[in-house]
Tab-separated table of C-alpha atoms and ligand atoms in Angstrom:
chain	number	residue	atom	x	y	z
P	1	MET	CA	0.000	0.000	0.000
P	2	SER	CA	2.652	2.532	1.049
P	3	ASN	CA	6.373	2.485	1.600
P	4	THR	CA	6.093	2.880	5.365
P	5	PRO	CA	7.357	-0.221	7.162
P	6	TYR	CA	5.006	-2.499	9.057
P	7	HIS	CA	3.867	-1.024	12.356
P	8	ALA	CA	3.142	-3.789	14.879
P	9	GLY	CA	-0.192	-3.849	16.655
P	10	ARG	CA	-3.387	-2.358	15.384
P	11	HIS	CA	-3.719	1.213	14.221
P	12	PHE	CA	-5.561	3.364	16.780
P	13	LEU	CA	-8.288	5.000	14.698
P	14	GLN	CA	-9.422	7.563	17.271
P	15	ILE	CA	-11.031	9.946	14.826
P	16	PRO	CA	-14.757	10.592	15.248
P	17	GLY	CA	-15.603	8.624	12.127
P	18	PRO	CA	-15.074	6.516	10.220
P	19	THR	CA	-14.685	4.370	13.329
P	20	PRO	CA	-13.050	0.929	13.612
P	21	VAL	CA	-15.181	-1.843	12.113
P	22	PRO	CA	-15.462	-4.750	14.581
P	23	SER	CA	-14.401	-8.106	13.163
P	24	ARG	CA	-17.898	-9.540	13.651
P	25	ILE	CA	-19.142	-6.990	11.142
P	26	GLU	CA	-16.207	-7.595	8.782
P	27	GLN	CA	-16.958	-11.319	8.878
P	28	ALA	CA	-20.653	-10.740	8.260
P	29	MET	CA	-19.821	-8.829	5.105
P	30	ILE	CA	-17.712	-11.627	3.616
P	31	ARG	CA	-20.685	-13.417	2.097
P	32	PRO	CA	-21.639	-14.102	-1.497
P	33	ILE	CA	-23.666	-11.383	-3.174
P	34	MET	CA	-27.351	-12.300	-3.433
P	35	ASP	CA	-29.677	-11.738	-6.341
P	36	HIS	CA	-31.314	-8.504	-5.212
P	37	ARG	CA	-34.508	-9.464	-7.021
P	38	SER	CA	-34.812	-12.851	-5.329
P	39	ALA	CA	-37.327	-13.866	-2.679
P	40	GLU	CA	-34.423	-14.686	-0.344
P	41	PHE	CA	-33.110	-11.124	-0.621
P	42	ALA	CA	-36.550	-9.597	-0.109
P	43	GLU	CA	-36.959	-11.560	3.070
P	44	PHE	CA	-33.522	-10.515	4.368
P	45	SER	CA	-34.050	-6.886	3.384
P	46	SER	CA	-37.548	-6.632	4.889
P	47	ARG	CA	-36.248	-7.922	8.207
P	48	LEU	CA	-33.335	-5.480	8.071
P	49	LEU	CA	-35.530	-2.442	7.332
P	50	GLN	CA	-37.776	-3.478	10.210
P	51	SER	CA	-34.925	-3.858	12.720
P	52	LEU	CA	-33.402	-0.538	11.641
P	53	LYS	CA	-36.469	1.255	13.020
P	54	GLY	CA	-35.522	0.272	16.558
P	55	VAL	CA	-32.191	2.081	16.346
P	56	PHE	CA	-33.956	5.326	15.383
P	57	LYS	CA	-36.780	4.645	17.863
P	58	THR	CA	-39.407	5.017	15.184
P	59	GLU	CA	-42.350	3.022	13.880
P	60	ASN	CA	-42.115	4.758	10.509
P	61	PRO	CA	-39.932	3.806	7.530
P	62	VAL	CA	-36.195	4.422	7.544
P	63	ILE	CA	-35.063	5.076	3.984
P	64	MET	CA	-31.590	3.885	3.064
P	65	PHE	CA	-29.529	5.244	0.174
P	66	PRO	CA	-26.123	4.030	-0.965
P	67	ALA	CA	-24.267	7.277	-0.195
P	68	SER	CA	-22.247	8.888	2.573
P	69	GLY	CA	-24.190	10.854	5.190
P	70	THR	CA	-24.095	13.920	2.967
P	71	GLY	CA	-26.520	12.149	0.627
P	72	ALA	CA	-29.056	11.923	3.438
P	73	TRP	CA	-28.735	15.694	4.015
P	74	GLU	CA	-29.723	16.194	0.393
P	75	ALA	CA	-32.563	13.659	0.569
P	76	ALA	CA	-33.982	15.385	3.667
P	77	LEU	CA	-34.087	18.791	1.979
P	78	THR	CA	-35.114	17.892	-1.569
P	79	ASN	CA	-37.926	15.539	-0.588
P	80	THR	CA	-39.682	17.977	1.724
P	81	LEU	CA	-39.070	21.552	0.546
P	82	SER	CA	-39.658	23.817	-2.466
P	83	PRO	CA	-37.413	26.438	-4.093
P	84	GLY	CA	-37.239	29.611	-1.985
P	85	ASP	CA	-38.619	27.958	1.157
P	86	LYS	CA	-37.331	29.462	4.373
P	87	ILE	CA	-35.296	27.191	6.645
P	88	VAL	CA	-33.724	28.019	10.015
P	89	MET	CA	-30.374	26.419	10.839
P	90	PHE	CA	-28.037	26.911	13.788
P	91	GLU	CA	-24.253	27.286	13.540
P	92	THR	CA	-22.814	24.581	15.756
P	93	GLY	CA	-19.679	24.002	13.648
P	94	GLN	CA	-18.336	22.540	10.414
P	95	PHE	CA	-21.219	20.161	9.801
P	96	SER	CA	-24.027	22.667	10.332
P	97	MET	CA	-22.008	24.974	8.064
P	98	LEU	CA	-21.802	22.429	5.242
P	99	TRP	CA	-25.482	21.523	5.527
P	100	GLN	CA	-26.547	25.166	5.223
P	101	VAL	CA	-24.224	25.643	2.221
P	102	MET	CA	-26.012	22.711	0.584
P	103	ALA	CA	-29.424	24.201	1.463
P	104	LYS	CA	-28.420	27.484	-0.199
P	105	ARG	CA	-27.147	25.691	-3.295
P	106	LEU	CA	-30.470	23.904	-3.575
P	107	GLY	CA	-32.219	27.278	-3.678
P	108	LEU	CA	-33.561	27.466	-0.123
P	109	ASP	CA	-33.721	30.721	1.833
P	110	VAL	CA	-31.501	29.915	4.817
P	111	ASP	CA	-31.651	31.832	8.087
P	112	TYR	CA	-28.371	30.638	9.636
P	113	ILE	CA	-28.188	31.593	13.313
P	114	GLU	CA	-24.529	32.349	13.981
P	115	SER	CA	-22.656	31.105	17.010
P	116	ASP	CA	-19.081	30.568	18.173
P	117	TRP	CA	-18.496	26.820	17.585
P	118	ARG	CA	-18.268	26.294	21.355
P	119	ILE	CA	-21.857	25.427	22.232
P	120	GLY	CA	-24.673	23.268	20.874
P	121	VAL	CA	-27.956	24.545	19.526
P	122	ASP	CA	-29.460	27.381	21.573
P	123	ALA	CA	-33.103	26.313	21.562
P	124	GLN	CA	-34.131	29.761	22.869
P	125	ALA	CA	-32.624	31.455	19.815
P	126	ILE	CA	-34.632	29.126	17.595
P	127	ALA	CA	-37.747	29.733	19.715
P	128	ARG	CA	-37.407	33.486	19.122
P	129	ARG	CA	-37.283	32.978	15.322
P	130	ILE	CA	-40.295	30.683	15.487
P	131	GLU	CA	-42.375	32.975	17.665
P	132	ALA	CA	-41.673	35.970	15.448
P	133	ASP	CA	-42.861	34.052	12.378
P	134	LYS	CA	-46.602	34.580	12.700
P	135	ALA	CA	-47.134	34.024	8.954
P	136	HIS	CA	-45.497	30.594	9.160
P	137	GLU	CA	-43.020	31.376	6.406
P	138	ILE	CA	-40.417	29.110	8.017
P	139	LYS	CA	-40.900	25.663	6.487
P	140	ALA	CA	-38.186	23.797	8.363
P	141	VAL	CA	-35.766	23.951	11.268
P	142	ALA	CA	-32.626	21.858	10.786
P	143	VAL	CA	-30.053	21.152	13.477
P	144	VAL	CA	-27.044	18.917	14.010
P	145	HIS	CA	-27.568	16.712	17.070
P	146	ASN	CA	-23.896	15.999	17.723
P	147	GLU	CA	-21.531	18.531	16.140
P	148	THR	CA	-18.556	16.339	15.381
P	149	ALA	CA	-16.227	19.288	14.767
P	150	THR	CA	-16.582	20.734	18.259
P	151	GLY	CA	-17.838	17.941	20.511
P	152	CYS	CA	-21.088	19.730	21.344
P	153	CYS	CA	-24.344	17.791	21.573
P	154	SER	CA	-27.665	19.593	21.294
P	155	PRO	CA	-31.025	19.247	23.065
P	156	VAL	CA	-33.283	18.150	20.214
P	157	ASP	CA	-36.258	17.793	22.572
P	158	GLU	CA	-35.968	21.483	23.532
P	159	VAL	CA	-36.154	22.501	19.874
P	160	ARG	CA	-39.274	20.346	19.579
P	161	LYS	CA	-40.795	22.064	22.625
P	162	ALA	CA	-40.084	25.484	21.112
P	163	LEU	CA	-41.986	24.500	17.965
P	164	ASP	CA	-44.865	23.013	19.951
P	165	ALA	CA	-45.108	25.984	22.320
P	166	SER	CA	-45.900	28.335	19.449
P	167	GLY	CA	-47.903	25.784	17.450
P	168	HIS	CA	-45.528	26.340	14.534
P	169	PRO	CA	-45.888	23.795	11.701
P	170	ALA	CA	-42.249	23.864	10.473
P	171	LEU	CA	-40.645	20.493	9.876
P	172	LEU	CA	-37.888	19.517	12.288
P	173	MET	CA	-34.810	17.912	10.704
P	174	VAL	CA	-31.919	16.506	12.697
P	175	ASP	CA	-28.482	15.288	11.635
P	176	THR	CA	-27.562	12.330	13.874
P	177	ILE	CA	-24.618	11.150	11.780
P	178	SER	CA	-22.241	11.053	14.749
P	179	SER	CA	-24.774	10.450	17.521
P	180	LEU	CA	-27.010	7.558	16.480
P	181	GLY	CA	-25.876	4.454	18.328
P	182	CYS	CA	-23.848	6.621	20.755
P	183	VAL	CA	-26.279	8.986	22.457
P	184	ASP	CA	-29.951	8.526	23.291
P	185	TYR	CA	-32.071	9.544	20.332
P	186	ARG	CA	-35.842	9.243	19.854
P	187	HIS	CA	-37.185	10.048	16.405
P	188	ASP	CA	-40.869	9.465	17.209
P	189	GLU	CA	-40.998	10.675	20.802
P	190	TRP	CA	-39.185	13.927	19.986
P	191	GLY	CA	-41.429	14.560	17.012
P	192	VAL	CA	-38.565	14.733	14.543
P	193	ASP	CA	-39.711	14.840	10.924
P	194	VAL	CA	-36.493	13.808	9.216
P	195	THR	CA	-33.566	12.160	10.982
P	196	VAL	CA	-30.404	11.986	8.910
P	197	CYS	CA	-27.679	9.408	9.546
P	198	GLY	CA	-24.684	7.617	8.013
P	199	SER	CA	-23.124	4.201	8.505
P	200	GLN	CA	-19.527	4.869	9.555
P	201	LYS	CA	-19.748	6.362	13.043
P	202	GLY	CA	-21.865	4.982	15.889
P	203	LEU	CA	-23.167	2.208	13.645
P	204	MET	CA	-19.584	0.840	13.327
P	205	LEU	CA	-19.883	0.109	9.586
P	206	PRO	CA	-17.682	1.146	6.703
P	207	PRO	CA	-18.769	4.392	5.019
P	208	GLY	CA	-21.320	4.117	2.222
P	209	LEU	CA	-24.856	3.969	3.644
P	210	SER	CA	-27.006	6.962	4.467
P	211	PHE	CA	-30.351	6.971	6.202
P	212	THR	CA	-33.371	9.214	6.533
P	213	ALA	CA	-36.016	8.322	9.100
P	214	VAL	CA	-39.238	10.115	8.236
P	215	SER	CA	-42.434	11.175	9.993
P	216	ASP	CA	-45.909	11.032	8.454
P	217	LYS	CA	-45.749	14.812	8.228
P	218	ALA	CA	-42.494	14.664	6.244
P	219	LEU	CA	-44.002	12.068	3.902
P	220	GLU	CA	-47.050	14.288	3.439
P	221	ALA	CA	-44.787	17.278	2.682
P	222	SER	CA	-42.926	15.198	0.087
P	223	LYS	CA	-46.104	14.939	-1.986
P	224	SER	CA	-46.224	18.673	-2.677
P	225	ALA	CA	-42.526	19.640	-2.297
P	226	LYS	CA	-41.133	21.044	-5.549
P	227	LEU	CA	-37.347	20.768	-5.221
P	228	PRO	CA	-36.142	18.431	-7.965
P	229	ARG	CA	-35.005	15.013	-6.805
P	230	GLY	CA	-33.593	12.185	-8.865
P	231	PHE	CA	-31.469	9.574	-7.158
P	232	PHE	CA	-32.668	10.586	-3.679
P	233	SER	CA	-36.413	10.251	-4.248
P	234	TRP	CA	-38.193	8.810	-1.201
P	235	GLU	CA	-41.197	7.863	-3.293
P	236	ASP	CA	-39.100	5.759	-5.688
P	237	MET	CA	-37.576	3.973	-2.709
P	238	LEU	CA	-40.659	3.439	-0.535
P	239	GLY	CA	-42.679	1.666	-3.219
P	240	PRO	CA	-40.296	-1.275	-3.759
P	241	ASN	CA	-39.127	-1.172	-0.087
P	242	ALA	CA	-42.629	-2.217	1.003
P	243	ASN	CA	-41.809	-5.657	-0.438
P	244	GLY	CA	-38.113	-5.654	0.497
P	245	PHE	CA	-36.882	-4.397	-2.877
P	246	TYR	CA	-35.043	-1.323	-4.190
P	247	PRO	CA	-35.396	0.862	-7.274
P	248	TYR	CA	-31.739	0.185	-8.138
P	249	THR	CA	-28.973	-2.142	-6.960
P	250	PRO	CA	-28.682	-1.812	-3.164
P	251	ALA	CA	-25.333	-1.893	-1.306
P	252	ILE	CA	-25.821	-5.563	-0.455
P	253	THR	CA	-22.490	-6.084	1.321
P	254	LEU	CA	-23.041	-3.094	3.594
P	255	MET	CA	-26.519	-4.389	4.341
P	256	TYR	CA	-25.012	-7.670	5.589
P	257	GLY	CA	-22.808	-5.562	7.847
P	258	LEU	CA	-25.755	-3.468	8.999
P	259	GLU	CA	-27.692	-6.554	10.021
P	260	GLU	CA	-24.767	-7.605	12.230
P	261	ALA	CA	-24.282	-4.088	13.637
P	262	ILE	CA	-27.925	-3.890	14.734
P	263	LYS	CA	-27.645	-7.355	16.269
P	264	MET	CA	-24.616	-6.207	18.265
P	265	LEU	CA	-26.312	-3.012	19.458
P	266	ASN	CA	-29.328	-5.040	20.568
P	267	GLU	CA	-27.220	-7.703	22.301
P	268	GLU	CA	-25.498	-5.036	24.385
P	269	GLY	CA	-28.780	-3.148	24.728
P	270	LEU	CA	-29.142	0.400	23.403
P	271	GLU	CA	-29.324	1.880	26.899
P	272	ASN	CA	-26.069	0.109	27.841
P	273	VAL	CA	-24.476	1.357	24.631
P	274	PHE	CA	-25.390	4.924	25.610
P	275	ALA	CA	-24.114	4.417	29.172
P	276	ARG	CA	-20.817	3.048	27.832
P	277	HIS	CA	-20.359	6.093	25.598
P	278	ALA	CA	-21.161	8.393	28.520
P	279	LYS	CA	-18.559	6.643	30.669
P	280	LEU	CA	-15.834	6.779	27.995
P	281	ALA	CA	-16.578	10.462	27.462
P	282	ARG	CA	-16.326	11.172	31.218
P	283	GLY	CA	-12.961	9.404	31.331
P	284	THR	CA	-11.697	11.406	28.358
P	285	ARG	CA	-12.856	14.698	29.875
P	286	ALA	CA	-11.243	13.771	33.189
P	287	ALA	CA	-7.935	13.339	31.321
P	288	VAL	CA	-8.339	16.681	29.527
P	289	ALA	CA	-8.992	18.418	32.845
P	290	ALA	CA	-5.980	16.725	34.469
P	291	TRP	CA	-3.750	17.832	31.591
P	292	GLY	CA	-4.972	21.377	32.216
P	293	LEU	CA	-6.161	21.689	28.629
P	294	GLU	CA	-9.404	23.281	27.540
P	295	ASN	CA	-12.443	21.563	26.036
P	296	GLN	CA	-13.636	23.243	22.819
P	297	CYS	CA	-17.175	22.766	24.157
P	298	SER	CA	-17.427	25.622	26.637
P	299	ASP	CA	-20.675	24.652	28.374
P	300	ALA	CA	-20.915	21.347	30.257
P	301	ARG	CA	-24.574	20.871	29.382
P	302	TYR	CA	-23.558	20.375	25.746
P	303	TYR	CA	-20.684	17.918	26.318
P	304	SER	CA	-20.656	15.201	23.669
P	305	ASN	CA	-20.465	11.538	24.581
P	306	ALA	CA	-19.127	10.652	21.121
P	307	VAL	CA	-16.166	12.990	20.623
P	308	THR	CA	-14.095	15.435	22.648
P	309	SER	CA	-12.490	18.387	20.899
P	310	ILE	CA	-9.482	19.803	22.743
P	311	ARG	CA	-7.976	23.260	22.320
P	312	MET	CA	-4.227	23.552	21.900
P	313	PRO	CA	-2.528	26.117	24.129
P	314	GLU	CA	-1.814	29.398	22.291
P	315	GLY	CA	1.285	29.197	20.082
P	316	HIS	CA	1.172	25.399	19.658
P	317	SER	CA	0.106	23.606	16.500
P	318	ALA	CA	-2.534	20.900	16.855
P	319	ASP	CA	-1.599	19.473	13.445
P	320	ARG	CA	2.079	19.165	14.352
P	321	PHE	CA	1.036	17.434	17.578
P	322	ARG	CA	-1.217	14.993	15.696
P	323	LYS	CA	1.613	14.214	13.275
P	324	ILE	CA	3.954	13.417	16.173
P	325	VAL	CA	1.333	11.105	17.703
P	326	LEU	CA	0.767	9.329	14.386
P	327	GLU	CA	4.456	8.852	13.667
P	328	ASN	CA	5.377	7.648	17.119
P	329	PHE	CA	2.321	5.756	18.293
P	330	ASN	CA	0.416	4.806	15.142
P	331	MET	CA	-2.691	6.656	16.291
P	332	SER	CA	-4.937	8.917	14.203
P	333	LEU	CA	-6.584	11.783	16.074
P	334	GLY	CA	-9.257	14.025	14.554
P	335	ALA	CA	-8.102	17.283	12.975
P	336	GLY	CA	-9.496	20.747	13.634
P	337	LEU	CA	-11.730	21.773	10.719
P	338	THR	CA	-11.775	25.182	8.967
P	339	LYS	CA	-12.483	27.779	11.717
P	340	VAL	CA	-10.553	25.747	14.287
P	341	ALA	CA	-7.962	24.221	11.908
P	342	ASP	CA	-4.662	23.595	13.712
P	343	LYS	CA	-6.250	24.975	16.910
P	344	VAL	CA	-7.971	21.832	18.170
P	345	PHE	CA	-7.524	18.092	17.978
P	346	ARG	CA	-10.299	15.591	18.535
P	347	ILE	CA	-10.482	12.255	20.305
P	348	GLY	CA	-13.241	10.017	18.992
P	349	HIS	CA	-14.719	7.762	21.703
P	350	LEU	CA	-17.591	6.320	19.718
P	351	GLY	CA	-18.510	3.033	18.144
P	352	ASP	CA	-16.691	-0.204	18.940
P	353	THR	CA	-14.698	1.259	21.827
P	354	ASN	CA	-14.089	0.388	25.476
P	355	GLU	CA	-12.180	1.562	28.561
P	356	LEU	CA	-8.873	0.008	27.546
P	357	THR	CA	-8.998	1.454	24.036
P	358	ILE	CA	-9.534	4.872	25.561
P	359	ILE	CA	-6.782	4.437	28.151
P	360	GLY	CA	-4.434	3.479	25.291
P	361	ALA	CA	-5.541	6.461	23.242
P	362	LEU	CA	-5.160	8.847	26.183
P	363	GLY	CA	-1.702	7.388	26.880
P	364	GLY	CA	-0.719	8.194	23.290
P	365	VAL	CA	-2.057	11.729	23.662
P	366	GLU	CA	-0.208	12.279	26.950
P	367	MET	CA	3.094	11.024	25.517
P	368	GLY	CA	2.514	13.069	22.367
P	369	LEU	CA	1.987	16.243	24.399
P	370	GLU	CA	5.355	15.619	26.052
P	371	LEU	CA	7.127	14.926	22.726
P	372	ALA	CA	5.558	17.989	21.084
P	373	GLY	CA	6.594	20.218	23.991
P	374	VAL	CA	3.014	21.247	24.716
P	375	PRO	CA	2.688	22.577	28.264
P	376	HIS	CA	0.481	20.226	30.301
P	377	ASN	CA	0.226	18.444	33.632
P	378	LYS	CA	0.796	14.705	33.946
P	379	GLY	CA	-1.861	12.345	35.182
P	380	GLY	CA	-4.488	12.408	32.444
P	381	VAL	CA	-4.500	8.647	32.003
P	382	GLN	CA	-4.594	8.211	35.797
P	383	ALA	CA	-7.616	10.507	35.997
P	384	ALA	CA	-9.410	8.504	33.306
P	385	MET	CA	-8.653	5.241	35.113
P	386	ALA	CA	-10.023	6.698	38.342
P	387	GLU	CA	-13.166	7.764	36.506
P	388	PHE	CA	-13.661	4.271	35.067
P	389	ALA	CA	-13.027	2.664	38.464
P	390	LYS	CA	-15.627	4.975	40.008
P	391	SER	CA	-18.205	3.967	37.424
P	392	ILE	CA	-17.858	0.312	38.420
P	393	GLY	CA	-18.045	1.249	42.072
P	394	VAL	CA	-14.374	0.887	43.034
P	395	GLU	CA	-13.037	3.460	45.478
P	396	PRO	CA	-9.406	4.496	44.935
P	397	ALA	CA	-7.077	2.813	47.485
P	398	LYS	CA	-5.688	5.130	50.163
P	399	ALA	CA	-1.938	5.713	50.014
P	400	ALA	CA	-0.176	3.808	52.838
F	1	LIG	C1	-19.446	12.835	9.411
F	1	LIG	C2	-20.551	13.821	9.503
F	1	LIG	C3	-21.208	14.304	8.372
F	1	LIG	C4	-20.774	13.970	6.980
F	1	LIG	O1	-21.034	12.666	6.679
F	1	LIG	P1	-20.357	11.954	5.416
F	1	LIG	O2	-20.664	10.526	5.644
F	1	LIG	O3	-18.895	12.283	5.492
F	1	LIG	O4	-20.999	12.499	4.209
F	1	LIG	C5	-22.280	15.161	8.556
F	1	LIG	N1	-22.685	15.516	9.787
F	1	LIG	C6	-22.060	15.087	10.896
F	1	LIG	C7	-22.561	15.518	12.234
F	1	LIG	C8	-20.976	14.227	10.786
F	1	LIG	O5	-20.357	13.794	11.896
């Protein structure tokens, strides 16, 4: 592949997606391709589409396109809205930024509420827009649940309450690309109209599948929405899906993987999966605090359980630090994106991850800080270990 010599042990892929694919899923994908028009396939696919609903906590269809998550962004917008429609979006970071750029390109009138990339969605700011819109010109509100660039997670239920409180009919769309399968998420209960997701983060799969979970209201809107849609048409998909089929060749191999991923999430239990992510995130934040470094997320109520974004002390390069970690310890850390390029690095703690993976990753970070000459205090790994011990009810031993 490259000229770099073999590096013993596995690569630590600690970026917030794509995440490491567990071998159970790899094995599940090594199966002969089926005839996608056969009865056997239809049976497999119908079961899969049914089990997928549980992950989104919905009774409604989840529509799957062979695309990265970005495809699902496009499907959400083009299936429900018309040219010139007003949409409110909130600036949480890189991913909200890219979604609103797409919305503008598609000809929507975007009201992008600016923020500083250090908090999640301010539901009050959205509530003010909604309340002022007596004529109901706003057709949709779209937010990113977990902003992967900054490690800020947003209160989707509060955005729902803001819409309900003013009886506003706007559709609610939520990007859960880096939160589904990591953080509690309830499509039906929170009254979300379109939930957008991708395969390569909390779902532990390779990249290549995108999902939109839809409400009845979103499906109703799709009947009169005028934005052009070709490949990403819900209607084209839902017809054949009802019998387990697809309008074109589905990503069969990834679907084998998805079946296994859902099985694994259900074996562990979704609530346990969320608790594990919360624990790993607490351990990571304990290390960051012990190092004396600053979390990019400036308000604890928005802390993400999937990724932690860490600010480099002034005058130090996050990219140089990441390079040193990669070269010495064979670990990939997430880069700072655009506005925070070279200013932050990110530790992904999502997907197929446990305490020992995180202790290893934090050890690599702590050694890297030393090698890069970044001012910090020792004891980050120790702090994470203490946090993990606490969560299984072990009190630290008293020094003799
Ligand atoms: C990764 C990510 C995306 C982009 O998904 P792709 O699969 O790269 O197209 C969008 N939103 C969020 C929150 C993400 O984490």
